PDB file of C-alpha atoms in Angstrom:
ATOM      1  CA  MET A   1      25.583 -11.410  -7.194  1.00  0.00           C
ATOM      2  CA  CYS A   2      27.827 -10.185  -9.450  1.00  0.00           C
ATOM      3  CA  GLY A   3      27.043  -8.602 -12.868  1.00  0.00           C
ATOM      4  CA  ILE A   4      28.224  -8.745 -16.089  1.00  0.00           C
ATOM      5  CA  TYR A   5      27.793  -7.017 -19.044  1.00  0.00           C
ATOM      6  CA  GLY A   6      29.811  -7.042 -23.274  1.00  0.00           C
ATOM      7  CA  SER A   7      28.735  -5.513 -26.042  1.00  0.00           C
ATOM      8  CA  THR A   8      30.255  -5.468 -29.977  1.00  0.00           C
ATOM      9  CA  ILE A   9      28.714  -1.868 -30.150  1.00  0.00           C
ATOM     10  CA  LEU A  10      31.281   0.508 -28.777  1.00  0.00           C
ATOM     11  CA  TYR A  11      29.759   3.064 -26.687  1.00  0.00           C
ATOM     12  CA  ASN A  12      31.935   5.894 -25.371  1.00  0.00           C
ATOM     13  CA  GLU A  13      33.357   5.184 -21.428  1.00  0.00           C
ATOM     14  CA  SER A  14      30.427   7.837 -20.289  1.00  0.00           C
ATOM     15  CA  GLU A  15      28.080   5.423 -21.702  1.00  0.00           C
ATOM     16  CA  VAL A  16      29.364   2.009 -20.728  1.00  0.00           C
ATOM     17  CA  THR A  17      29.565   2.977 -16.913  1.00  0.00           C
ATOM     18  CA  SER A  18      26.039   4.410 -17.173  1.00  0.00           C
ATOM     19  CA  LYS A  19      24.867   0.939 -18.232  1.00  0.00           C
ATOM     20  CA  LEU A  20      27.174  -0.499 -15.254  1.00  0.00           C
ATOM     21  CA  LYS A  21      25.805   1.258 -12.555  1.00  0.00           C
ATOM     22  CA  ARG A  22      22.420   0.033 -13.476  1.00  0.00           C
ATOM     23  CA  THR A  23      23.872  -2.815 -12.860  1.00  0.00           C
ATOM     24  CA  SER A  24      26.074  -1.901  -9.340  1.00  0.00           C
ATOM     25  CA  PHE A  25      24.141  -3.402  -6.556  1.00  0.00           C
ATOM     26  CA  ARG A  26      24.436  -6.747  -7.986  1.00  0.00           C
ATOM     27  CA  GLY A  27      28.166  -6.006  -7.200  1.00  0.00           C
ATOM     28  CA  PRO A  28      28.914  -3.266  -5.068  1.00  0.00           C
ATOM     29  CA  ASP A  29      32.841  -3.818  -4.508  1.00  0.00           C
ATOM     30  CA  LYS A  30      34.164  -3.259  -8.032  1.00  0.00           C
ATOM     31  CA  LEU A  31      32.698  -1.572 -10.618  1.00  0.00           C
ATOM     32  CA  ASP A  32      35.297  -1.749 -14.000  1.00  0.00           C
ATOM     33  CA  PHE A  33      35.158  -2.564 -17.872  1.00  0.00           C
ATOM     34  CA  LYS A  34      38.641  -2.323 -20.054  1.00  0.00           C
ATOM     35  CA  TYR A  35      38.158  -2.311 -24.225  1.00  0.00           C
ATOM     36  CA  VAL A  36      39.529  -5.309 -24.991  1.00  0.00           C
ATOM     37  CA  ASN A  37      40.312  -4.457 -28.804  1.00  0.00           C
ATOM     38  CA  ASP A  38      38.730  -2.008 -30.600  1.00  0.00           C
ATOM     39  CA  LYS A  39      35.716  -4.875 -31.243  1.00  0.00           C
ATOM     40  CA  VAL A  40      34.503  -5.522 -27.866  1.00  0.00           C
ATOM     41  CA  VAL A  41      33.938  -4.130 -24.603  1.00  0.00           C
ATOM     42  CA  PHE A  42      33.338  -6.134 -21.155  1.00  0.00           C
ATOM     43  CA  GLY A  43      32.069  -4.935 -17.838  1.00  0.00           C
ATOM     44  CA  HIS A  44      32.019  -6.431 -14.486  1.00  0.00           C
ATOM     45  CA  ASN A  45      29.879  -5.117 -11.498  1.00  0.00           C
ATOM     46  CA  ARG A  46      31.844  -7.467  -8.250  1.00  0.00           C
ATOM     47  CA  LEU A  47      30.357  -8.144  -5.567  1.00  0.00           C
ATOM     48  CA  ALA A  48      33.732 -10.016  -3.663  1.00  0.00           C
ATOM     49  CA  ILE A  49      33.344 -13.803  -2.566  1.00  0.00           C
ATOM     50  CA  VAL A  50      36.417 -16.068  -3.571  1.00  0.00           C
ATOM     51  CA  ASP A  51      39.661 -14.353  -3.755  1.00  0.00           C
ATOM     52  CA  LEU A  52      39.262 -11.012  -1.811  1.00  0.00           C
ATOM     53  CA  ASP A  53      42.605  -9.725  -4.078  1.00  0.00           C
ATOM     54  CA  LYS A  54      42.429  -6.545  -6.754  1.00  0.00           C
ATOM     55  CA  ARG A  55      44.453  -9.796  -8.758  1.00  0.00           C
ATOM     56  CA  SER A  56      40.305 -11.139  -9.407  1.00  0.00           C
ATOM     57  CA  ASN A  57      38.549  -8.383 -10.251  1.00  0.00           C
ATOM     58  CA  GLN A  58      36.997  -8.817 -13.824  1.00  0.00           C
ATOM     59  CA  PRO A  59      37.049  -8.693 -16.542  1.00  0.00           C
ATOM     60  CA  PHE A  60      39.934 -10.971 -16.353  1.00  0.00           C
ATOM     61  CA  THR A  61      42.528 -11.812 -19.072  1.00  0.00           C
ATOM     62  CA  TYR A  62      43.838 -16.223 -19.020  1.00  0.00           C
ATOM     63  CA  LYS A  63      46.253 -16.588 -21.497  1.00  0.00           C
ATOM     64  CA  ASN A  64      44.013 -15.613 -25.113  1.00  0.00           C
ATOM     65  CA  ILE A  65      41.031 -15.063 -23.524  1.00  0.00           C
ATOM     66  CA  HIS A  66      38.821 -12.193 -21.630  1.00  0.00           C
ATOM     67  CA  ILE A  67      36.294 -13.321 -19.496  1.00  0.00           C
ATOM     68  CA  VAL A  68      32.874 -11.303 -17.331  1.00  0.00           C
ATOM     69  CA  PHE A  69      31.399 -13.967 -14.936  1.00  0.00           C
ATOM     70  CA  ASN A  70      28.950 -13.822 -12.275  1.00  0.00           C
ATOM     71  CA  GLY A  71      27.824 -17.055  -9.705  1.00  0.00           C
ATOM     72  CA  GLU A  72      30.166 -19.946  -8.321  1.00  0.00           C
ATOM     73  CA  ILE A  73      32.063 -22.437  -9.222  1.00  0.00           C
ATOM     74  CA  PHE A  74      31.738 -25.463  -6.462  1.00  0.00           C
ATOM     75  CA  ASN A  75      34.375 -27.817  -7.635  1.00  0.00           C
ATOM     76  CA  PHE A  76      36.557 -25.213  -8.582  1.00  0.00           C
ATOM     77  CA  LYS A  77      38.924 -26.227  -5.796  1.00  0.00           C
ATOM     78  CA  THR A  78      39.227 -30.299  -7.250  1.00  0.00           C
ATOM     79  CA  LEU A  79      38.407 -28.495 -10.588  1.00  0.00           C
ATOM     80  CA  ARG A  80      41.590 -27.007 -10.337  1.00  0.00           C
ATOM     81  CA  GLU A  81      43.856 -29.958  -9.332  1.00  0.00           C
ATOM     82  CA  ASP A  82      42.946 -30.978 -11.810  1.00  0.00           C
ATOM     83  CA  LEU A  83      43.870 -28.872 -14.538  1.00  0.00           C
ATOM     84  CA  ILE A  84      47.292 -28.321 -12.613  1.00  0.00           C
ATOM     85  CA  LYS A  85      47.994 -32.145 -13.521  1.00  0.00           C
ATOM     86  CA  LEU A  86      47.342 -31.181 -17.366  1.00  0.00           C
ATOM     87  CA  GLY A  87      49.913 -28.296 -17.268  1.00  0.00           C
ATOM     88  CA  PHE A  88      47.764 -25.096 -16.323  1.00  0.00           C
ATOM     89  CA  GLU A  89      49.200 -22.345 -13.457  1.00  0.00           C
ATOM     90  CA  PHE A  90      46.962 -20.260 -12.079  1.00  0.00           C
ATOM     91  CA  HIS A  91      47.723 -16.829 -10.667  1.00  0.00           C
ATOM     92  CA  THR A  92      45.006 -16.607  -8.214  1.00  0.00           C
ATOM     93  CA  THR A  93      42.682 -18.314  -5.793  1.00  0.00           C
ATOM     94  CA  SER A  94      39.700 -17.593  -7.321  1.00  0.00           C
ATOM     95  CA  ASP A  95      37.272 -19.643  -9.424  1.00  0.00           C
ATOM     96  CA  THR A  96      36.626 -16.820 -12.471  1.00  0.00           C
ATOM     97  CA  GLU A  97      40.278 -17.997 -13.366  1.00  0.00           C
ATOM     98  CA  VAL A  98      39.638 -22.479 -12.922  1.00  0.00           C
ATOM     99  CA  VAL A  99      36.813 -21.159 -15.600  1.00  0.00           C
ATOM    100  CA  CYS A 100      38.768 -19.824 -18.028  1.00  0.00           C
ATOM    101  CA  ALA A 101      41.291 -22.791 -18.049  1.00  0.00           C
ATOM    102  CA  ALA A 102      38.677 -24.962 -17.905  1.00  0.00           C
ATOM    103  CA  TYR A 103      37.464 -24.189 -21.459  1.00  0.00           C
ATOM    104  CA  LEU A 104      40.703 -23.885 -23.058  1.00  0.00           C
ATOM    105  CA  ALA A 105      40.658 -27.736 -21.947  1.00  0.00           C
ATOM    106  CA  TYR A 106      37.719 -28.554 -23.104  1.00  0.00           C
ATOM    107  CA  LYS A 107      36.662 -25.977 -24.832  1.00  0.00           C
ATOM    108  CA  GLU A 108      32.667 -26.118 -25.308  1.00  0.00           C
ATOM    109  CA  ASP A 109      31.717 -29.410 -22.794  1.00  0.00           C
ATOM    110  CA  CYS A 110      33.966 -27.140 -20.345  1.00  0.00           C
ATOM    111  CA  VAL A 111      30.976 -27.068 -18.593  1.00  0.00           C
ATOM    112  CA  GLY A 112      29.846 -30.564 -18.379  1.00  0.00           C
ATOM    113  CA  HIS A 113      32.997 -29.981 -15.389  1.00  0.00           C
ATOM    114  CA  PHE A 114      31.131 -27.420 -13.785  1.00  0.00           C
ATOM    115  CA  ASN A 115      28.690 -28.036 -10.428  1.00  0.00           C
ATOM    116  CA  GLY A 116      27.607 -24.273 -10.273  1.00  0.00           C
ATOM    117  CA  MET A 117      25.477 -21.205 -10.967  1.00  0.00           C
ATOM    118  CA  PHE A 118      27.031 -19.246 -13.261  1.00  0.00           C
ATOM    119  CA  ALA A 119      26.772 -17.131 -16.338  1.00  0.00           C
ATOM    120  CA  PHE A 120      29.442 -16.366 -18.359  1.00  0.00           C
ATOM    121  CA  VAL A 121      31.015 -14.798 -21.572  1.00  0.00           C
ATOM    122  CA  ILE A 122      34.461 -16.164 -22.584  1.00  0.00           C
ATOM    123  CA  TYR A 123      35.934 -13.993 -25.745  1.00  0.00           C
ATOM    124  CA  ASP A 124      38.657 -16.183 -27.164  1.00  0.00           C
ATOM    125  CA  THR A 125      40.712 -13.089 -29.698  1.00  0.00           C
ATOM    126  CA  GLU A 126      42.619 -16.596 -31.663  1.00  0.00           C
ATOM    127  CA  THR A 127      39.145 -17.050 -31.990  1.00  0.00           C
ATOM    128  CA  ASN A 128      37.514 -13.713 -32.665  1.00  0.00           C
ATOM    129  CA  THR A 129      33.707 -15.952 -31.056  1.00  0.00           C
ATOM    130  CA  PHE A 130      32.384 -15.142 -28.446  1.00  0.00           C
ATOM    131  CA  PHE A 131      31.289 -18.355 -25.555  1.00  0.00           C
ATOM    132  CA  GLY A 132      29.019 -17.843 -23.124  1.00  0.00           C
ATOM    133  CA  ALA A 133      27.241 -20.941 -20.271  1.00  0.00           C
ATOM    134  CA  ARG A 134      24.289 -20.722 -18.860  1.00  0.00           C
ATOM    135  CA  ASP A 135      23.766 -22.973 -15.792  1.00  0.00           C
ATOM    136  CA  ARG A 136      21.513 -25.856 -15.673  1.00  0.00           C
ATOM    137  CA  LEU A 137      18.522 -24.470 -14.081  1.00  0.00           C
ATOM    138  CA  GLY A 138      18.724 -21.013 -14.303  1.00  0.00           C
ATOM    139  CA  GLN A 139      20.311 -19.619 -11.072  1.00  0.00           C
ATOM    140  CA  LYS A 140      21.526 -16.521 -12.988  1.00  0.00           C
ATOM    141  CA  PRO A 141      20.149 -14.801 -15.122  1.00  0.00           C
ATOM    142  CA  PHE A 142      21.781 -13.832 -18.829  1.00  0.00           C
ATOM    143  CA  TYR A 143      19.910 -10.762 -21.496  1.00  0.00           C
ATOM    144  CA  TYR A 144      21.250 -10.279 -24.199  1.00  0.00           C
ATOM    145  CA  TYR A 145      20.578  -8.756 -27.763  1.00  0.00           C
ATOM    146  CA  HIS A 146      21.511  -9.526 -31.610  1.00  0.00           C
ATOM    147  CA  ASN A 147      20.882  -8.215 -34.251  1.00  0.00           C
ATOM    148  CA  GLY A 148      22.479 -10.227 -37.493  1.00  0.00           C
ATOM    149  CA  LYS A 149      25.445  -8.193 -37.010  1.00  0.00           C
ATOM    150  CA  ASP A 150      26.254  -7.103 -33.241  1.00  0.00           C
ATOM    151  CA  PHE A 151      25.848  -8.664 -29.516  1.00  0.00           C
ATOM    152  CA  GLU A 152      24.773  -6.990 -26.615  1.00  0.00           C
ATOM    153  CA  PHE A 153      24.835  -8.954 -23.349  1.00  0.00           C
ATOM    154  CA  ALA A 154      24.209  -8.294 -19.695  1.00  0.00           C
ATOM    155  CA  SER A 155      22.996  -9.642 -16.130  1.00  0.00           C
ATOM    156  CA  GLN A 156      20.237  -7.229 -16.596  1.00  0.00           C
ATOM    157  CA  ILE A 157      17.519  -5.868 -19.151  1.00  0.00           C
ATOM    158  CA  SER A 158      18.377  -2.544 -18.910  1.00  0.00           C
ATOM    159  CA  SER A 159      21.689  -2.536 -19.336  1.00  0.00           C
ATOM    160  CA  ILE A 160      21.408  -3.684 -22.267  1.00  0.00           C
ATOM    161  CA  GLN A 161      18.366  -1.999 -22.941  1.00  0.00           C
ATOM    162  CA  LEU A 162      19.842   2.444 -22.345  1.00  0.00           C
ATOM    163  CA  TYR A 163      21.129   3.710 -25.034  1.00  0.00           C
ATOM    164  CA  ASN A 164      19.278   1.336 -27.255  1.00  0.00           C
ATOM    165  CA  SER A 165      16.830   2.990 -29.175  1.00  0.00           C
ATOM    166  CA  ASN A 166      15.440  -0.066 -31.813  1.00  0.00           C
ATOM    167  CA  LEU A 167      13.172  -2.125 -28.990  1.00  0.00           C
ATOM    168  CA  THR A 168       9.692  -2.891 -28.748  1.00  0.00           C
ATOM    169  CA  ILE A 169       7.600  -4.493 -26.552  1.00  0.00           C
ATOM    170  CA  SER A 170       6.841  -7.462 -26.892  1.00  0.00           C
ATOM    171  CA  GLU A 171       2.612  -7.929 -26.842  1.00  0.00           C
ATOM    172  CA  LYS A 172       2.469 -12.204 -26.464  1.00  0.00           C
ATOM    173  CA  SER A 173       5.407 -11.167 -23.499  1.00  0.00           C
ATOM    174  CA  ILE A 174       2.411  -8.643 -22.214  1.00  0.00           C
ATOM    175  CA  GLY A 175       0.483 -11.353 -22.091  1.00  0.00           C
ATOM    176  CA  ASN A 176       2.535 -13.651 -20.419  1.00  0.00           C
ATOM    177  CA  TYR A 177       3.026 -12.173 -17.786  1.00  0.00           C
ATOM    178  CA  LEU A 178      -0.662 -11.281 -16.564  1.00  0.00           C
ATOM    179  CA  ALA A 179      -1.168 -15.191 -16.340  1.00  0.00           C
ATOM    180  CA  TRP A 180       1.845 -16.483 -15.565  1.00  0.00           C
ATOM    181  CA  GLY A 181       3.705 -13.865 -13.543  1.00  0.00           C
ATOM    182  CA  ASN A 182       6.589 -14.126 -15.368  1.00  0.00           C
ATOM    183  CA  ILE A 183       7.845 -14.279 -18.893  1.00  0.00           C
ATOM    184  CA  PRO A 184       9.157 -17.849 -19.443  1.00  0.00           C
ATOM    185  CA  ASP A 185      12.652 -17.798 -21.825  1.00  0.00           C
ATOM    186  CA  PRO A 186      13.964 -17.466 -23.965  1.00  0.00           C
ATOM    187  CA  ASN A 187      12.027 -14.316 -24.482  1.00  0.00           C
ATOM    188  CA  SER A 188      12.045 -10.529 -22.170  1.00  0.00           C
ATOM    189  CA  ILE A 189       9.848  -7.673 -22.046  1.00  0.00           C
ATOM    190  CA  PHE A 190      11.491  -6.361 -25.211  1.00  0.00           C
ATOM    191  CA  ASN A 191      11.313  -8.331 -28.964  1.00  0.00           C
ATOM    192  CA  GLU A 192      14.462  -8.463 -29.608  1.00  0.00           C
ATOM    193  CA  ILE A 193      16.209  -9.116 -25.834  1.00  0.00           C
ATOM    194  CA  LYS A 194      16.248 -12.661 -24.547  1.00  0.00           C
ATOM    195  CA  LYS A 195      17.289 -14.708 -22.520  1.00  0.00           C
ATOM    196  CA  LEU A 196      20.063 -17.796 -22.416  1.00  0.00           C
ATOM    197  CA  LYS A 197      17.352 -20.175 -21.385  1.00  0.00           C
ATOM    198  CA  ALA A 198      18.734 -22.337 -18.618  1.00  0.00           C
ATOM    199  CA  GLY A 199      20.902 -25.132 -19.250  1.00  0.00           C
ATOM    200  CA  TYR A 200      21.969 -23.812 -22.518  1.00  0.00           C
ATOM    201  CA  THR A 201      25.788 -22.299 -23.910  1.00  0.00           C
ATOM    202  CA  PHE A 202      25.513 -20.829 -26.759  1.00  0.00           C
ATOM    203  CA  LYS A 203      28.317 -19.443 -29.625  1.00  0.00           C
ATOM    204  CA  PHE A 204      28.424 -16.269 -31.949  1.00  0.00           C
ATOM    205  CA  SER A 205      31.003 -15.303 -33.975  1.00  0.00           C
ATOM    206  CA  LEU A 206      32.697 -12.002 -34.896  1.00  0.00           C
ATOM    207  CA  ASN A 207      33.491 -12.177 -38.680  1.00  0.00           C
ATOM    208  CA  THR A 208      29.882 -13.441 -39.774  1.00  0.00           C
ATOM    209  CA  GLY A 209      27.345 -12.166 -36.644  1.00  0.00           C
ATOM    210  CA  ASP A 210      26.416 -15.368 -36.969  1.00  0.00           C
ATOM    211  CA  PHE A 211      24.399 -16.985 -33.207  1.00  0.00           C
ATOM    212  CA  SER A 212      23.792 -20.169 -31.855  1.00  0.00           C
ATOM    213  CA  THR A 213      23.178 -21.966 -28.315  1.00  0.00           C
ATOM    214  CA  ASN A 214      23.370 -25.136 -27.331  1.00  0.00           C
ATOM    215  CA  GLN A 215      20.930 -27.380 -24.583  1.00  0.00           C
ATOM    216  CA  TYR A 216      24.488 -29.019 -22.333  1.00  0.00           C
ATOM    217  CA  TRP A 217      21.950 -30.761 -19.458  1.00  0.00           C
ATOM    218  CA  ASP A 218      17.638 -31.041 -19.072  1.00  0.00           C
ATOM    219  CA  ILE A 219      15.585 -32.498 -16.127  1.00  0.00           C
ATOM    220  CA  ASP A 220      14.737 -35.668 -17.415  1.00  0.00           C
ATOM    221  CA  TYR A 221      10.988 -34.524 -17.148  1.00  0.00           C
ATOM    222  CA  LEU A 222      10.412 -38.517 -18.829  1.00  0.00           C
ATOM    223  CA  GLY A 223      11.514 -40.211 -16.185  1.00  0.00           C
ATOM    224  CA  ASN A 224      13.882 -42.423 -18.041  1.00  0.00           C
ATOM    225  CA  ASN A 225      16.462 -42.722 -15.847  1.00  0.00           C
ATOM    226  CA  LYS A 226      14.115 -44.461 -12.669  1.00  0.00           C
ATOM    227  CA  TYR A 227      15.883 -45.142  -9.730  1.00  0.00           C
ATOM    228  CA  LYS A 228      16.609 -48.312  -8.791  1.00  0.00           C
ATOM    229  CA  GLY A 229      17.759 -48.503  -4.850  1.00  0.00           C
ATOM    230  CA  SER A 230      15.302 -49.371  -1.312  1.00  0.00           C
ATOM    231  CA  TYR A 231      13.989 -46.879   0.732  1.00  0.00           C
ATOM    232  CA  ASN A 232      16.230 -46.539   3.014  1.00  0.00           C
ATOM    233  CA  GLN A 233      18.859 -46.347   0.338  1.00  0.00           C
ATOM    234  CA  ALA A 234      17.436 -43.119  -0.669  1.00  0.00           C
ATOM    235  CA  VAL A 235      17.267 -41.809   2.602  1.00  0.00           C
ATOM    236  CA  ASN A 236      20.638 -41.929   2.969  1.00  0.00           C
ATOM    237  CA  GLU A 237      21.797 -40.720  -0.666  1.00  0.00           C
ATOM    238  CA  LEU A 238      19.699 -37.827   0.051  1.00  0.00           C
ATOM    239  CA  ASP A 239      21.011 -37.220   2.386  1.00  0.00           C
ATOM    240  CA  ASP A 240      24.654 -37.105   1.734  1.00  0.00           C
ATOM    241  CA  LEU A 241      23.682 -35.323  -1.778  1.00  0.00           C
ATOM    242  CA  LEU A 242      21.809 -32.080   0.729  1.00  0.00           C
ATOM    243  CA  THR A 243      24.774 -32.410   3.062  1.00  0.00           C
ATOM    244  CA  ASP A 244      26.965 -32.053   0.352  1.00  0.00           C
ATOM    245  CA  ALA A 245      25.571 -29.172  -1.429  1.00  0.00           C
ATOM    246  CA  THR A 246      25.300 -27.588   1.626  1.00  0.00           C
ATOM    247  CA  SER A 247      28.726 -27.806   1.846  1.00  0.00           C
ATOM    248  CA  ILE A 248      30.504 -26.468  -1.120  1.00  0.00           C
ATOM    249  CA  ARG A 249      28.546 -23.160  -1.243  1.00  0.00           C
ATOM    250  CA  MET A 250      29.727 -22.612   2.599  1.00  0.00           C
ATOM    251  CA  PHE A 251      33.677 -22.137   1.448  1.00  0.00           C
ATOM    252  CA  ALA A 252      33.969 -18.101   0.861  1.00  0.00           C
ATOM    253  CA  ASP A 253      36.954 -15.259   2.319  1.00  0.00           C
ATOM    254  CA  VAL A 254      33.803 -13.773   3.460  1.00  0.00           C
ATOM    255  CA  PRO A 255      31.735 -14.119   6.308  1.00  0.00           C
ATOM    256  CA  VAL A 256      28.419 -16.701   4.850  1.00  0.00           C
ATOM    257  CA  GLY A 257      24.675 -16.479   6.545  1.00  0.00           C
ATOM    258  CA  VAL A 258      20.950 -18.531   6.212  1.00  0.00           C
ATOM    259  CA  PHE A 259      18.244 -16.807   5.232  1.00  0.00           C
ATOM    260  CA  LEU A 260      15.645 -18.344   7.317  1.00  0.00           C
ATOM    261  CA  SER A 261      11.901 -18.097   6.495  1.00  0.00           C
ATOM    262  CA  GLY A 262      11.047 -20.324   9.149  1.00  0.00           C
ATOM    263  CA  GLY A 263       9.761 -23.047   6.320  1.00  0.00           C
ATOM    264  CA  ILE A 264      11.501 -27.298   6.327  1.00  0.00           C
ATOM    265  CA  ASP A 265      13.934 -26.521   3.578  1.00  0.00           C
ATOM    266  CA  SER A 266      15.965 -23.182   4.956  1.00  0.00           C
ATOM    267  CA  SER A 267      16.184 -25.392   8.735  1.00  0.00           C
ATOM    268  CA  LEU A 268      16.937 -28.376   7.322  1.00  0.00           C
ATOM    269  CA  ILE A 269      19.754 -25.603   5.856  1.00  0.00           C
ATOM    270  CA  ALA A 270      20.838 -24.012   7.927  1.00  0.00           C
ATOM    271  CA  ALA A 271      21.267 -27.261  10.837  1.00  0.00           C
ATOM    272  CA  LEU A 272      23.405 -29.502   8.154  1.00  0.00           C
ATOM    273  CA  ALA A 273      25.408 -26.253   7.247  1.00  0.00           C
ATOM    274  CA  ALA A 274      25.866 -26.408  11.657  1.00  0.00           C
ATOM    275  CA  LYS A 275      26.834 -29.987  10.806  1.00  0.00           C
ATOM    276  CA  SER A 276      29.759 -29.131   8.764  1.00  0.00           C
ATOM    277  CA  SER A 277      30.693 -25.888  10.623  1.00  0.00           C
ATOM    278  CA  SER A 278      33.965 -24.778  12.864  1.00  0.00           C
ATOM    279  CA  ASN A 279      31.113 -21.925  14.014  1.00  0.00           C
ATOM    280  CA  LYS A 280      28.671 -24.047  15.702  1.00  0.00           C
TER     281      LYS A 280
END
């Protein structure tokens, strides 16, 4: 699962540790943080799944960029080979390093190359900017606080809340929660803390304090791209998609299991996982 944290508000080491301990359940394998310079602190709670070696611990540095990353890039092996052809070198077998190289190769368009679930922030020391993204359907959480000058982000709202006395409860969010059982993006329970929308990237300039977001993906709600094949073709394509979606999620350097609810969907996933695995 992992948890990410970062801030331009330079809390002391004890305070940063306390903030990360609030999300230790997200990543019990390693709690770490570092002051990148006198402007930025990055922190991470690691749940090790790919490349268990400490070389892949985060915060992670690759050339002139620093990253904290939560999630998994399922097509990272293929993407890694493409980047090697472009001249990039790798010193780990992790997908984190691939995200870094992809950013250097494709800049903000890197998210279009990722097949996965993710929330990450990259600090580019050459441009003195943050670039971050949330996956297409918002599977990974991302909260942030921006007051026009300072910027703080985390996987859990409680990390930002700690030691921040400038937060006020949103009455609108309370109403949404009571009506719908959740608080729709980009709002949170606090007026001053927002959620990055699913399928969005953001940029934050440490020089000017400017913050902007950009939508890179959305569901085709209007049905403009209607399927034109036959029923049998649709069945076969759906089978291929589900088989691929299951198999690419099974790569891990730790044991893989399936949660079974007894419904059709989890039973289907278990069957496809068994089909694509030599270990039944």
